[in-house]
Structure formats: structure tokens, C-alpha cells
Short mmCIF file of C-alpha atoms in Angstrom, two decimals:
data_model
loop_
_atom_site.label_atom_id
_atom_site.label_comp_id
_atom_site.label_asym_id
_atom_site.label_seq_id
_atom_site.Cartn_x
_atom_site.Cartn_y
_atom_site.Cartn_z
CA MET W 292 -0.67 -10.54 -29.73
CA GLN W 293 1.95 -8.89 -31.91
CA ASN W 294 3.15 -6.83 -28.95
CA VAL W 295 3.61 -9.96 -26.86
CA PHE W 296 5.44 -11.68 -29.69
CA VAL W 297 7.93 -8.86 -30.26
CA ALA W 298 8.40 -8.38 -26.51
CA TRP W 299 10.55 -11.53 -26.68
CA ASN W 300 12.98 -9.88 -29.10
CA TYR W 301 15.37 -9.18 -26.24
CA SER W 302 15.97 -12.94 -25.96
CA PHE W 303 16.25 -13.64 -29.68
CA ASP W 304 19.68 -14.50 -31.05
CA ALA W 305 19.60 -13.44 -34.69
CA SER W 306 22.79 -15.36 -35.47
CA LYS W 307 21.02 -18.63 -34.62
CA GLY W 308 17.46 -17.63 -35.41
CA LEU W 309 16.36 -18.98 -32.02
CA TYR W 310 15.00 -17.68 -28.73
CA PHE W 311 16.74 -18.34 -25.43
CA VAL W 312 15.35 -18.23 -21.91
CA GLU W 313 16.51 -18.61 -18.34
CA PRO W 314 15.06 -21.91 -17.03
CA LEU W 315 13.52 -20.08 -14.06
CA ARG W 316 11.60 -17.81 -16.46
CA ASP W 317 10.52 -20.95 -18.30
CA ALA W 318 9.05 -22.20 -14.98
CA THR W 319 11.68 -24.97 -14.86
CA GLU W 320 14.37 -23.90 -12.41
CA TYR W 321 17.14 -26.41 -11.66
CA SER W 322 17.15 -27.76 -15.19
CA ILE W 323 20.33 -29.22 -16.67
CA ALA W 324 21.25 -25.90 -18.30
CA SER W 325 21.08 -23.87 -15.10
CA ILE W 326 22.61 -26.50 -12.81
CA ASP W 327 25.56 -27.08 -15.11
CA ALA W 328 26.07 -23.35 -15.65
CA SER W 329 26.63 -23.11 -11.89
CA GLY W 330 29.16 -25.93 -11.89
CA GLY W 331 26.66 -28.15 -10.12
CA GLN W 332 26.45 -25.84 -7.12
CA ASP W 333 22.99 -24.38 -7.72
CA GLY W 334 20.65 -23.82 -10.66
CA PHE W 335 17.83 -21.63 -9.43
CA ARG W 336 18.88 -18.64 -11.57
CA TYR W 337 20.78 -18.07 -14.78
CA GLY W 338 21.90 -20.79 -17.17
CA GLU W 339 20.07 -19.26 -20.15
CA ALA W 340 19.54 -21.73 -22.97
CA PHE W 341 18.02 -22.11 -26.42
CA ARG W 342 15.13 -24.37 -25.43
CA PRO W 343 12.52 -26.39 -27.36
CA SER W 344 9.84 -24.79 -25.18
CA ILE W 345 10.18 -21.05 -25.82
CA ASN W 346 10.82 -21.62 -29.51
CA SER W 347 7.74 -23.84 -29.81
CA TYR W 348 5.64 -21.23 -28.02
CA GLN W 349 6.84 -18.50 -30.38
CA PHE W 350 6.25 -20.76 -33.40
CA SER W 351 2.68 -21.32 -32.23
CA ASN W 352 2.20 -17.62 -31.43
CA ALA W 353 3.35 -16.66 -34.92
CA ARG W 354 0.97 -19.13 -36.55
CA ALA W 355 -1.94 -17.86 -34.44
CA ILE W 356 -1.20 -14.25 -35.41
CA ALA W 357 -0.98 -15.24 -39.08
CA ASN W 358 -4.25 -17.17 -38.97
CA ILE W 359 -6.14 -14.37 -37.24
CA ALA W 360 -4.70 -11.84 -39.68
CA ALA W 361 -5.84 -14.03 -42.58
CA LEU W 362 -9.39 -13.97 -41.27
CA ASN W 363 -9.23 -10.19 -41.52
CA ASN W 364 -7.54 -10.14 -44.95
CA LEU W 365 -4.38 -8.59 -43.49
CA THR W 366 -2.11 -10.15 -46.08
CA ASN W 367 1.13 -8.43 -45.04
CA ILE W 368 0.79 -9.56 -41.43
CA THR W 369 -0.24 -13.06 -42.50
CA ASP W 370 2.80 -13.42 -44.74
CA GLU W 371 5.19 -11.94 -42.18
CA TYR W 372 4.17 -14.23 -39.34
CA ASN W 373 3.89 -17.34 -41.49
CA LYS W 374 7.48 -16.63 -42.53
CA ARG W 375 8.54 -16.19 -38.90
CA ALA W 376 6.86 -19.46 -37.92
CA ALA W 377 8.57 -21.32 -40.77
CA GLU W 378 11.97 -19.92 -39.79
CA ILE W 379 11.55 -20.87 -36.12
CA LYS W 380 10.47 -24.38 -37.12
CA GLN W 381 13.44 -24.85 -39.43
CA ASN W 382 15.95 -23.51 -36.91
CA LEU W 383 14.54 -25.54 -34.03
CA GLN W 384 14.65 -28.75 -36.04
CA ASN W 385 18.09 -28.09 -37.52
CA GLN W 386 19.76 -26.88 -34.34
CA LEU W 387 17.99 -28.32 -31.29
CA TRP W 388 17.63 -31.88 -32.55
CA ASN W 389 20.46 -33.98 -31.14
CA SER W 390 21.09 -37.12 -33.20
CA THR W 391 23.06 -38.81 -30.40
CA TYR W 392 20.26 -38.44 -27.88
CA GLN W 393 17.57 -38.68 -30.59
CA HIS W 394 15.72 -35.88 -28.87
CA PHE W 395 15.16 -32.13 -28.97
CA ILE W 396 17.41 -30.72 -26.25
CA ASP W 397 18.71 -27.36 -25.03
CA ARG W 398 21.82 -25.61 -26.22
CA HIS W 399 23.58 -23.29 -23.79
CA GLN W 400 23.26 -19.58 -24.42
CA ALA W 401 25.31 -18.89 -21.30
CA GLU W 402 29.11 -18.86 -21.49
CA ASN W 403 31.32 -19.23 -18.41
CA ASN W 404 33.94 -21.50 -16.85
CA PHE W 405 31.48 -24.40 -16.81
CA VAL W 406 29.49 -24.22 -20.04
CA LYS W 407 30.14 -22.99 -23.57
CA TYR W 408 27.84 -20.99 -25.81
CA PHE W 409 25.75 -23.16 -28.12
CA ASP W 410 27.00 -26.48 -26.78
CA PHE W 411 24.26 -29.04 -26.27
CA ILE W 412 23.34 -29.78 -22.66
CA ARG W 413 24.39 -33.21 -21.47
CA GLY W 414 21.13 -35.11 -21.24
CA ARG W 415 17.53 -35.54 -22.27
CA GLU W 416 14.75 -33.57 -20.59
CA LEU W 417 11.00 -33.90 -20.83
CA VAL W 418 10.83 -30.40 -22.31
CA GLY W 419 12.00 -31.96 -25.58
CA TYR W 420 8.43 -33.10 -26.30
CA VAL W 421 6.93 -29.61 -26.21
CA PRO W 422 7.31 -29.15 -30.00
CA TRP W 423 4.71 -31.87 -30.62
CA ALA W 424 2.21 -30.07 -28.37
CA HIS W 425 2.32 -27.36 -31.06
CA ASP W 426 2.50 -29.65 -34.12
CA LEU W 427 5.94 -28.31 -34.97
CA PRO W 428 8.11 -31.33 -35.94
CA ASP W 429 8.04 -32.81 -39.40
CA ASP W 430 6.35 -36.20 -39.72
CA ASN W 431 9.34 -38.47 -40.26
CA LYS W 432 11.11 -41.45 -38.72
CA VAL W 433 14.02 -39.37 -37.43
CA TYR W 434 12.02 -37.19 -35.05
CA ALA W 435 9.63 -40.02 -34.18
CA GLN W 436 12.53 -41.77 -32.43
CA ALA W 437 12.16 -39.33 -29.53
CA TRP W 438 9.00 -41.05 -28.33
CA LYS W 439 10.79 -44.25 -27.35
CA HIS W 440 12.36 -42.44 -24.38
CA ILE W 441 9.03 -42.13 -22.55
CA LEU W 442 8.72 -45.93 -22.66
CA ASP W 443 12.18 -46.75 -21.30
CA THR W 444 12.24 -47.04 -17.50
CA ASN W 445 15.95 -46.24 -17.51
CA GLU W 446 15.27 -42.98 -19.28
CA LEU W 447 12.21 -40.72 -18.86
CA ARG W 448 9.57 -43.27 -17.82
CA ALA W 449 9.31 -43.82 -14.06
CA PRO W 450 6.97 -46.11 -12.07
CA TYR W 451 4.60 -43.21 -11.30
CA GLY W 452 4.94 -40.95 -14.31
CA LEU W 453 7.46 -39.09 -16.41
CA ARG W 454 10.77 -37.83 -15.08
CA THR W 455 11.77 -34.34 -16.12
CA VAL W 456 15.43 -35.45 -16.39
CA GLU W 457 16.88 -38.94 -16.81
CA PRO W 458 18.50 -40.74 -13.84
CA THR W 459 21.86 -40.88 -15.65
CA TYR W 460 22.25 -37.12 -15.15
CA GLU W 461 24.94 -36.38 -12.55
CA TYR W 462 22.64 -34.20 -10.43
CA TYR W 463 19.44 -36.19 -10.90
CA MET W 464 17.09 -35.62 -7.91
CA ARG W 465 19.79 -33.81 -5.93
CA GLN W 466 17.93 -31.41 -3.64
CA TYR W 467 19.42 -27.93 -3.66
CA ARG W 468 16.70 -25.69 -2.32
CA TYR W 469 14.63 -25.80 0.88
CA GLU W 470 12.11 -23.74 2.77
CA GLY W 471 13.09 -24.63 6.30
CA THR W 472 13.32 -28.41 6.18
CA ARG W 473 10.87 -28.79 3.29
CA PRO W 474 12.28 -29.43 -0.21
CA GLU W 475 11.54 -26.69 -2.72
CA CYS W 476 10.57 -27.12 -6.37
CA GLN W 477 13.17 -28.35 -8.85
CA TRP W 478 13.15 -29.79 -12.37
CA ASN W 479 16.11 -32.16 -12.19
CA GLY W 480 14.03 -35.33 -12.17
CA PRO W 481 10.71 -34.90 -10.32
CA ILE W 482 7.39 -35.48 -12.06
CA TRP W 483 5.65 -32.18 -12.86
CA PRO W 484 1.98 -31.96 -13.94
CA PHE W 485 2.83 -28.93 -16.08
CA HIS W 486 5.18 -30.86 -18.34
CA THR W 487 3.12 -34.05 -18.17
CA THR W 488 0.24 -32.06 -19.64
CA LEU W 489 2.44 -30.86 -22.50
CA VAL W 490 3.80 -34.34 -23.19
CA LEU W 491 0.37 -35.99 -23.25
CA THR W 492 -0.90 -33.19 -25.49
CA GLY W 493 2.02 -33.77 -27.83
CA LEU W 494 1.60 -37.55 -27.73
CA GLY W 495 -2.09 -37.17 -28.48
CA ASN W 496 -1.25 -35.03 -31.50
CA PHE W 497 1.40 -37.52 -32.60
CA LEU W 498 -0.99 -40.48 -32.44
CA ASP W 499 -3.83 -38.54 -34.04
CA HIS W 500 -2.29 -37.10 -37.17
CA TYR W 501 1.33 -38.20 -37.55
CA THR W 502 1.98 -41.30 -39.66
CA THR W 503 5.34 -42.49 -38.30
CA THR W 504 3.96 -43.70 -34.97
CA GLY W 505 5.29 -47.25 -34.81
CA LEU W 506 7.37 -46.76 -31.66
CA VAL W 507 4.46 -45.73 -29.44
CA ASN W 508 0.75 -46.54 -29.48
CA THR W 509 -2.61 -45.70 -27.92
CA SER W 510 -2.09 -48.16 -25.05
CA ASP W 511 1.07 -46.27 -24.10
CA PHE W 512 -0.94 -43.05 -24.07
CA ILE W 513 -3.61 -44.63 -21.85
CA SER W 514 -0.98 -46.00 -19.47
CA LEU W 515 0.58 -42.56 -19.04
CA LEU W 516 -2.85 -40.98 -18.65
CA ARG W 517 -3.67 -43.43 -15.84
CA ASN W 518 -0.42 -42.48 -14.10
CA TYR W 519 -1.34 -38.84 -14.50
CA THR W 520 -4.83 -39.42 -13.14
CA GLN W 521 -3.41 -40.92 -9.96
CA LEU W 522 -1.18 -37.89 -9.42
CA HIS W 523 -4.31 -35.80 -8.99
CA TYR W 524 -5.05 -37.73 -5.80
CA ASN W 525 -3.03 -37.12 -2.66
CA TYR W 526 -3.48 -40.11 -0.37
CA GLY W 527 -6.92 -40.83 -1.80
CA VAL W 528 -8.18 -37.23 -1.89
CA LEU W 529 -8.32 -35.00 -4.97
CA ASN W 530 -5.40 -32.66 -4.33
CA LEU W 531 -2.95 -31.84 -7.11
CA GLN W 532 0.48 -30.82 -5.83
CA GLU W 533 3.52 -29.10 -7.32
CA ASN W 534 5.75 -32.05 -8.11
CA TYR W 535 6.19 -35.72 -7.27
CA ASP W 536 8.85 -38.30 -6.56
CA PRO W 537 9.05 -40.49 -9.68
CA ALA W 538 9.97 -43.54 -7.59
CA THR W 539 7.10 -43.32 -5.06
CA GLY W 540 4.46 -41.06 -6.58
CA ASN W 541 4.37 -39.01 -3.36
CA PRO W 542 4.44 -35.19 -3.35
CA ILE W 543 7.88 -33.69 -2.82
CA VAL W 544 7.39 -30.05 -1.88
CA GLY W 545 4.26 -30.07 0.28
CA LEU W 546 4.31 -26.39 1.24
CA VAL W 547 1.28 -24.21 1.98
CA ARG W 548 1.14 -23.07 -1.64
CA SER W 549 1.54 -26.56 -3.10
CA PRO W 550 -2.14 -27.64 -3.34
CA HIS W 551 -2.91 -24.37 -5.13
CA TYR W 552 -0.84 -25.04 -8.23
CA PHE W 553 -3.35 -25.19 -11.06
CA HIS W 554 -0.90 -26.44 -13.67
CA SER W 555 -2.81 -29.46 -14.89
CA GLY W 556 -4.39 -29.51 -18.34
CA TYR W 557 -6.12 -32.76 -17.47
CA VAL W 558 -9.57 -31.75 -18.70
CA ASP W 559 -8.16 -30.65 -22.05
CA ILE W 560 -6.39 -33.99 -22.43
CA ILE W 561 -9.61 -35.88 -21.69
CA LEU W 562 -11.71 -33.83 -24.13
CA ASN W 563 -9.19 -33.36 -26.95
CA GLN W 564 -7.20 -36.58 -26.78
CA LEU W 565 -9.12 -39.35 -25.00
CA VAL W 566 -12.60 -38.36 -26.22
CA GLY W 567 -10.99 -37.02 -29.36
CA ILE W 568 -12.79 -33.74 -29.99
CA ARG W 569 -10.28 -32.23 -32.43
CA ALA W 570 -11.17 -28.54 -32.69
CA ARG W 571 -11.21 -27.05 -36.19
CA ALA W 572 -11.74 -23.59 -37.61
CA ASP W 573 -14.03 -24.72 -40.42
CA ASP W 574 -17.63 -25.97 -40.21
CA ARG W 575 -16.64 -29.53 -39.39
CA LEU W 576 -16.77 -31.59 -36.21
CA GLU W 577 -13.87 -34.03 -36.03
CA ILE W 578 -13.94 -36.87 -33.50
CA ASN W 579 -11.10 -39.39 -33.11
CA PRO W 580 -11.01 -40.99 -29.63
CA LEU W 581 -7.71 -42.32 -28.31
CA VAL W 582 -8.93 -45.43 -26.50
CA ASP W 583 -7.79 -49.04 -26.30
CA GLU W 584 -9.58 -52.16 -25.08
CA SER W 585 -9.09 -51.12 -21.44
CA ILE W 586 -11.51 -48.19 -21.88
CA ALA W 587 -14.94 -49.82 -21.67
CA TYR W 588 -16.98 -46.65 -21.86
CA PHE W 589 -17.09 -42.88 -21.56
CA ARG W 590 -19.59 -40.11 -22.14
CA VAL W 591 -19.08 -36.36 -22.28
CA GLU W 592 -22.07 -34.06 -22.63
CA LYS W 593 -22.89 -30.55 -23.84
CA VAL W 594 -19.43 -29.42 -24.89
CA PRO W 595 -19.78 -25.97 -26.51
CA TYR W 596 -18.53 -26.09 -30.09
CA HIS W 597 -19.19 -23.59 -32.90
CA GLY W 598 -22.38 -22.40 -31.25
CA LEU W 599 -23.63 -25.96 -30.73
CA GLN W 600 -23.57 -28.48 -27.89
CA ILE W 601 -21.67 -31.68 -28.59
CA SER W 602 -21.98 -35.01 -26.75
CA VAL W 603 -19.74 -38.01 -27.45
CA GLN W 604 -20.34 -41.51 -26.09
CA TRP W 605 -18.37 -44.74 -26.28
CA ASP W 606 -19.62 -48.09 -24.98
CA SER W 607 -17.64 -51.14 -26.06
CA THR W 608 -20.35 -53.63 -25.03
CA GLY W 609 -23.56 -51.63 -24.82
CA ASN W 610 -23.96 -52.61 -21.17
CA LYS W 611 -23.39 -49.09 -19.82
CA TYR W 612 -25.53 -46.88 -22.06
CA GLY W 613 -27.60 -49.42 -24.00
CA VAL W 614 -25.95 -48.69 -27.35
CA THR W 615 -22.80 -50.42 -28.53
CA GLY W 616 -20.11 -48.31 -30.13
CA LEU W 617 -19.45 -44.63 -30.73
CA VAL W 618 -22.33 -42.14 -30.63
CA VAL W 619 -22.15 -38.44 -31.46
CA GLU W 620 -24.95 -36.04 -30.56
CA ILE W 621 -25.43 -32.41 -31.57
CA ASN W 622 -27.87 -30.40 -29.47
CA ASP W 623 -29.13 -33.66 -27.89
CA ALA W 624 -29.92 -35.27 -31.26
CA VAL W 625 -27.97 -38.35 -32.40
CA VAL W 626 -26.20 -37.60 -35.69
CA THR W 627 -23.81 -40.54 -36.00
CA THR W 628 -23.36 -44.02 -34.58
CA GLN W 629 -20.73 -46.59 -35.46
CA SER W 630 -19.68 -49.87 -33.91
CA ASN W 631 -15.96 -49.16 -33.59
CA VAL W 632 -13.62 -46.30 -32.79
CA GLN W 633 -12.43 -44.45 -35.85
CA ARG W 634 -12.14 -40.88 -37.04
CA LEU W 635 -15.41 -39.10 -37.78
CA ILE W 636 -15.73 -35.81 -39.66
CA ILE W 637 -19.25 -34.44 -39.48
CA PRO W 638 -20.39 -31.39 -41.50
CA LEU W 639 -22.00 -28.67 -39.42
CA ALA W 640 -24.52 -26.10 -40.47
CA PRO W 641 -22.89 -22.67 -40.06
CA SER W 642 -24.02 -21.24 -36.75
CA PRO W 643 -23.07 -17.94 -35.14
CA PRO W 644 -21.47 -18.33 -31.72
CA PRO W 645 -23.79 -17.57 -28.83
CA ALA W 646 -23.50 -14.20 -27.18
CA ILE W 647 -21.02 -14.19 -24.34
CA LEU W 648 -22.97 -13.08 -21.30
CA ARG W 649 -19.96 -12.32 -19.18
CA PRO W 650 -20.08 -9.08 -17.19
CA ILE W 651 -16.89 -7.09 -17.00
CA SER W 652 -15.79 -5.92 -13.57
CA LYS W 653 -15.20 -2.19 -13.25
CA SER W 654 -13.38 -2.40 -9.92
CA THR W 655 -10.76 -5.10 -10.48
CA GLN W 656 -7.12 -3.99 -10.36
CA PRO W 657 -4.90 -7.09 -10.55
CA LEU W 658 -1.51 -5.47 -11.11
CA THR W 659 -0.72 -2.54 -8.84
CA THR W 660 -1.69 -0.69 -5.68
CA THR W 661 -1.17 2.75 -7.23
CA ALA W 662 -3.19 2.78 -10.48
CA TYR W 663 -6.96 3.15 -10.60
CA PRO W 664 -9.19 1.56 -9.48
CA ARG W 665 -7.78 1.91 -5.96
CA GLY W 666 -8.92 0.58 -2.62
CA ASN W 667 -9.08 2.44 0.68
CA VAL W 668 -10.45 1.65 4.14
CA SER W 669 -11.75 3.45 7.20
CA VAL W 670 -9.26 1.84 9.58
CA PRO W 671 -5.90 3.68 9.83
CA ASP W 672 -2.46 2.13 9.34
CA GLN W 673 -3.63 -0.86 7.30
CA ASN W 674 -1.40 -2.90 5.00
CA ILE W 675 -1.78 -1.49 1.49
CA GLU W 676 -1.25 -4.90 -0.11
CA GLU W 677 -4.08 -6.42 1.94
CA ILE W 678 -6.34 -3.53 0.97
CA HIS W 679 -5.47 -4.17 -2.65
CA ASP W 680 -6.23 -7.90 -2.22
CA ALA W 681 -9.94 -7.08 -2.04
CA ILE W 682 -9.98 -5.77 -5.63
CA ASP W 683 -7.27 -7.95 -7.22
CA GLY W 684 -9.71 -10.32 -8.91
CA ARG W 685 -8.90 -13.38 -6.79
CA VAL W 686 -11.80 -15.05 -5.00
CA GLN W 687 -10.57 -17.78 -2.67
CA PHE W 688 -11.59 -18.90 0.78
CA PHE W 689 -8.62 -20.99 1.88
CA THR W 690 -7.63 -20.91 5.53
CA GLU W 691 -3.94 -21.48 4.80
CA TYR W 692 -3.64 -18.98 1.95
CA ILE W 693 -5.00 -15.63 3.09
CA ASN W 694 -6.34 -13.16 0.56
CA GLY W 695 -8.34 -10.03 1.35
CA TRP W 696 -8.62 -7.18 3.82
CA THR W 697 -9.19 -8.24 7.44
CA THR W 698 -10.89 -5.88 9.89
CA PRO W 699 -10.11 -5.46 13.58
CA VAL W 700 -12.32 -7.38 16.02
CA GLY W 701 -15.80 -5.88 15.87
CA ASN W 702 -18.13 -4.74 18.63
CA GLY W 703 -21.37 -5.30 16.75
CA VAL W 704 -22.07 -1.54 16.59
CA SER W 705 -19.31 0.43 14.85
CA GLU W 706 -19.40 0.86 11.09
CA LEU W 707 -16.36 0.32 8.90
CA TRP W 708 -16.02 0.86 5.19
CA TYR W 709 -14.09 -0.31 2.17
CA GLN W 710 -13.90 2.24 -0.63
CA VAL W 711 -13.14 1.94 -4.34
CA ASP W 712 -11.98 5.00 -6.28
CA PHE W 713 -12.38 4.48 -10.04
CA GLY W 714 -10.39 7.58 -10.94
CA ASN W 715 -13.25 9.02 -12.99
CA ALA W 716 -17.03 8.93 -13.13
CA THR W 717 -18.18 5.34 -13.63
CA GLU W 718 -21.61 3.83 -14.09
CA ILE W 719 -22.42 0.98 -11.69
CA SER W 720 -25.57 -0.92 -10.78
CA ARG W 721 -24.59 -4.04 -8.88
CA ALA W 722 -21.90 -5.73 -6.81
CA GLU W 723 -20.63 -9.14 -5.82
CA ILE W 724 -19.19 -9.31 -2.31
CA ALA W 725 -17.06 -12.21 -1.11
CA TRP W 726 -16.79 -12.60 2.67
CA PHE W 727 -14.56 -15.19 4.31
CA GLY W 728 -16.02 -17.18 7.19
CA ASP W 729 -14.82 -19.97 9.46
CA SER W 730 -17.57 -20.17 12.10
CA GLY W 731 -15.16 -18.82 14.66
CA THR W 732 -12.72 -15.95 14.31
CA PHE W 733 -14.23 -14.71 11.04
CA ASP W 734 -17.85 -14.17 10.10
CA VAL W 735 -20.04 -12.10 7.81
CA PRO W 736 -21.05 -8.67 9.15
CA THR W 737 -24.30 -8.01 10.96
CA SER W 738 -25.31 -5.56 8.25
CA TYR W 739 -23.98 -3.89 5.14
CA LYS W 740 -24.93 -1.28 2.55
CA ILE W 741 -23.57 0.44 -0.54
CA GLN W 742 -22.93 4.17 -0.68
CA VAL W 743 -21.75 6.45 -3.49
CA SER W 744 -20.09 9.85 -3.33
CA LYS W 745 -22.09 12.84 -4.51
CA GLY W 746 -20.08 15.99 -4.17
CA TRP W 747 -18.82 16.05 -0.59
CA ASN W 748 -21.53 13.71 0.65
CA TRP W 749 -22.03 9.97 0.79
CA THR W 750 -25.52 8.65 0.07
CA ASP W 751 -27.04 5.20 0.07
CA VAL W 752 -27.69 3.79 -3.40
CA SER W 753 -31.34 3.92 -4.46
CA ASN W 754 -33.70 1.00 -5.04
CA ALA W 755 -31.19 -1.44 -3.60
CA THR W 756 -31.81 -5.16 -3.21
CA TYR W 757 -29.51 -6.63 -0.58
CA ALA W 758 -29.15 -10.40 -0.41
CA PRO W 759 -28.31 -12.00 2.95
CA SER W 760 -24.56 -12.14 3.50
CA VAL W 761 -23.00 -15.45 2.45
CA SER W 762 -20.07 -16.88 4.39
CA SER W 763 -17.26 -18.03 2.07
CA GLY W 764 -19.43 -17.41 -0.95
CA ILE W 765 -20.80 -14.61 -3.09
CA THR W 766 -23.29 -12.05 -1.80
CA HIS W 767 -25.21 -10.25 -4.56
CA VAL W 768 -26.40 -6.64 -4.40
CA SER W 769 -28.18 -4.59 -7.06
CA TRP W 770 -29.49 -1.02 -7.22
CA GLY W 771 -30.63 1.69 -9.58
CA THR W 772 -27.81 2.76 -11.89
CA GLU W 773 -25.48 5.33 -10.33
CA THR W 774 -22.66 7.33 -11.91
CA THR W 775 -19.90 8.04 -9.42
CA GLN W 776 -16.14 8.14 -9.00
CA GLN W 777 -16.15 6.57 -5.55
CA VAL W 778 -18.22 3.84 -3.94
CA ARG W 779 -18.19 2.38 -0.44
CA LEU W 780 -19.17 -0.90 1.12
CA VAL W 781 -20.26 0.11 4.63
CA PHE W 782 -20.65 -2.72 7.14
CA VAL W 783 -20.72 -3.61 10.84
CA PRO W 784 -18.58 -6.58 11.94
CA LYS W 785 -20.22 -8.83 14.50
CA ASN W 786 -19.28 -8.56 18.15
CA ALA W 787 -16.03 -10.36 19.05
CA THR W 788 -15.39 -11.45 15.44
CA ARG W 789 -13.56 -10.09 12.44
CA SER W 790 -14.74 -9.67 8.89
CA ARG W 791 -12.50 -10.49 5.97
CA LEU W 792 -13.46 -8.93 2.67
CA VAL W 793 -12.02 -11.30 0.09
CA GLU W 794 -13.29 -9.40 -2.95
CA PHE W 795 -15.51 -6.40 -3.71
CA THR W 796 -16.49 -6.52 -7.38
CA LEU W 797 -18.55 -3.79 -9.01
CA PHE W 798 -20.43 -3.91 -12.30
#
């Protein structure tokens, strides 16, 4: 964690005590800072700025390092990173708060013919709420004013969600970038689930434990959450996209990759904010649901917490679950009931966390095609990236987003193999094999087996249990423990079909 923190030193301006970042690297290309730094001509690259986001992330990183160090009695590290967090907080509040806009906004780090170093950008952006997602701002009436902008339909609030930039910005919703005729992703106005998640997290924090909340209330939170819920449906089907038109609620980009953006923290918002499970480090369970009269009921069950299983239930009338009010259960036993919604703090008996039964793959290589473990195949002249796909850790069976090594068309007789070289002797005893299938061009092989190298020879693993091959699923294999540097999956593709090995995972 310390290495990651100091890796950002290259973008730290000691004269300001703040971090800067290119909007593209902040996952928000075509922000005000980058568009204006181009003179309004582009905005995909460059336009570095001192942003509320990167400084909030580093503030939170520093606090996490300090807290973990404190648990280990590392006083020097605790003091150092608490000091860093305090300095980032002070500098962000003093220098990124704009009293005219009543919002945290970027300052330009770039300097050219169009923008000047450390000038404020010329508008509000949704990124200004990120500090509250990390509990950074002081609890006072000055900073609380920022929340009124998500209620104003002429500012950041749109009919279908939250704009990333206000419509008064000169280049609001101007489309710069395309793939063919399809619009590409931009942050100059569209609704983005990524930032909506951060805003709702921040608003949940604000309503939960800030006192100066008069400008915004729980009903506003619920209204925004309902908007956000609808974005997860694409024409009636669960299908979260990249970004959305704030005026229509329809997806903008709609490219092959678009349904595969997993940038929604929706579940966290439901559990932490709506249901109100406020995680703590001590032996306390804190529950404070954010619901108004429009939420008639909810129930969440068996949430792991401090080695226990927590269930929380709300029923405003008793008609849904037979009990009126708020009910909290621990390990299926009711520990608290009350007729209304209010904060509960329940003492917990100290309990060690359960053992994490999570096997660690010995074959996964997510980063490079050259380091060990390495993949190899029996078929000559194959694409090295596709070979690497089968050990990159991704298991997906989408037809439009190909991942894995694809064989030539089989004849039902000839054996092929996929080989993993660990780089040194490694102990293995089982595998998970992911085959892609579409009941047409691609199918599981007619047969398969596992072999290990012993000297110059390849031998079948001993005492093997081979499960039937699963199409677009996981096939499990186990055997007596072997120690080897190289292992092969040997298989026979069916006649007139191909096999696609999505992932070969060894344990």
C-alpha cells in the first residue's frame, strides 16, 4: 500500500501540496480541464488538473495505511500517514473549494495558450462530490452548499440522473470522438454509473453522519437511487452500459464493449446506504437505514460481518413480513426490533473471522505473455495473445467479446494440447477448465486428459477424476498430487467443430 501511495509522487506538486492527474488517467476523458486545454478542439488526452478525485483517493489511502499501521503498533508509519492525510485534506479544502461555484472543482495544472496554471476550471463537475465518498470535507454550512447543485435541474440534476458537467458549459454534450458512426465515451455531460456511485456514496455519508444537511434529505437520496436503478435496465432488460443521455436516459455509446462495463457500485449503495449497514472496525454493528415513506419494505439476509451473518428487515406496515418496523438478526436470531427507522448500535461478542477457503491459482498470468507462468500450444503459428488469454484469469463466455485460445476445426480424432510452463517445479492436484460453446461452431472436445512432464516424457496424471466437459461453464478435474514444471491439457476437438479454451486454471 505504501508503494502504491508513493508511486503517485510523480504527479504531486509540492508547491501546492496537491496531486494532479490527466482526466483520461482519472477515467474521465473530455472533462472541462482537458477540453479547454485543447482550445475546445478535443479533450481525450492532456489537460492535467488538480482534481478533487485523485486528492480524495490519496487522502483515503493515507488514512488506510495509518489505520493498518496502528493495528500493528507501527507508530512512525501511523504518524507519517495521518500527517499526510491531514495535509491533503487541508490543501484540498483550501485550494479546490470555489466560493463562486460553491463546489469543489479542478484547477489547471497544464499551462498553454488556452489555460493557465492553477486557474480554476470554468464550471462545476460531478467529480466535486468525490470528497464526501471518503468523508474528507469538514462538517460545516459552507461545504454543505455543494449538495444543492444535484437538486437543480439547470445544474447537475437531469431528468434521468446526474450530469457530469452542467449544461451551461460551452462544450456540454458536444460529441468529439466516434468509433465509426457510434459516439465514444466522454465526460462533458453524460450520466456515468461510475460517478453516480461515488455521488450516492458521498450523499449517503453526508446524510448519515454530517449535521449540516438541511439542503438535501433522504427523499432526495431515494429519488436519485431510483434514477440509478433504472439505468441498470436497457429497454427493460438488466444491462448496464457505459454512459447515458441525461435528457432521455438512453445509452450513448452502445459499442460491443459497452455492456461489459462493471462500474456500478449499486450493491454497496443498497447495503451501506439504503439498508444502512455502516461497517466499523470495533465490535459494534451499526445500522442506520436511509429510507423515506416510499420504501415500504426491504430485507437483506446473511451479510458476512465480523465473522457473523447479519440480516436486516424493514416493514412499514407489517403486511410483508408479519412484523412491523426494523428487525436485526445475527446468525438467524432476532437481536433487536423497533417500530421506526433510527440508528442502532449493537454490541457484538468478539468473533474471529472465518477462514477464507479461497484456492490460489498457480497458473494465472494476468499481465504479460513473457513472464512465467507461460502458455504454449501444439498448433503452429498461433496468436501469442490468444494463447495468453487462456491463463489471464478472465472467465467469460460472451459471443461478442472473445477471450481464449481457439483451435482449428477438428476431425474428431487428432489430439491437440495446451501447455502451461510454471518456470519451476510446482505442486498441483486439480484444475478448472472453461470451454466456450455455442451449439454450433464451438463445442466441448470429445475427450480430454491432463499430462505432466517427467524428464523428457509426458505421462498422464495418476488417480484422476475427470468430470464431463461443461459447455460455457467450469469442468473440474482432480488427481493425485504431482510436482512438475510443465503440465498439458490434451484434448480432441469434435469433428467439424472448434474448441475454445477460455481458461485453464491449475491448483
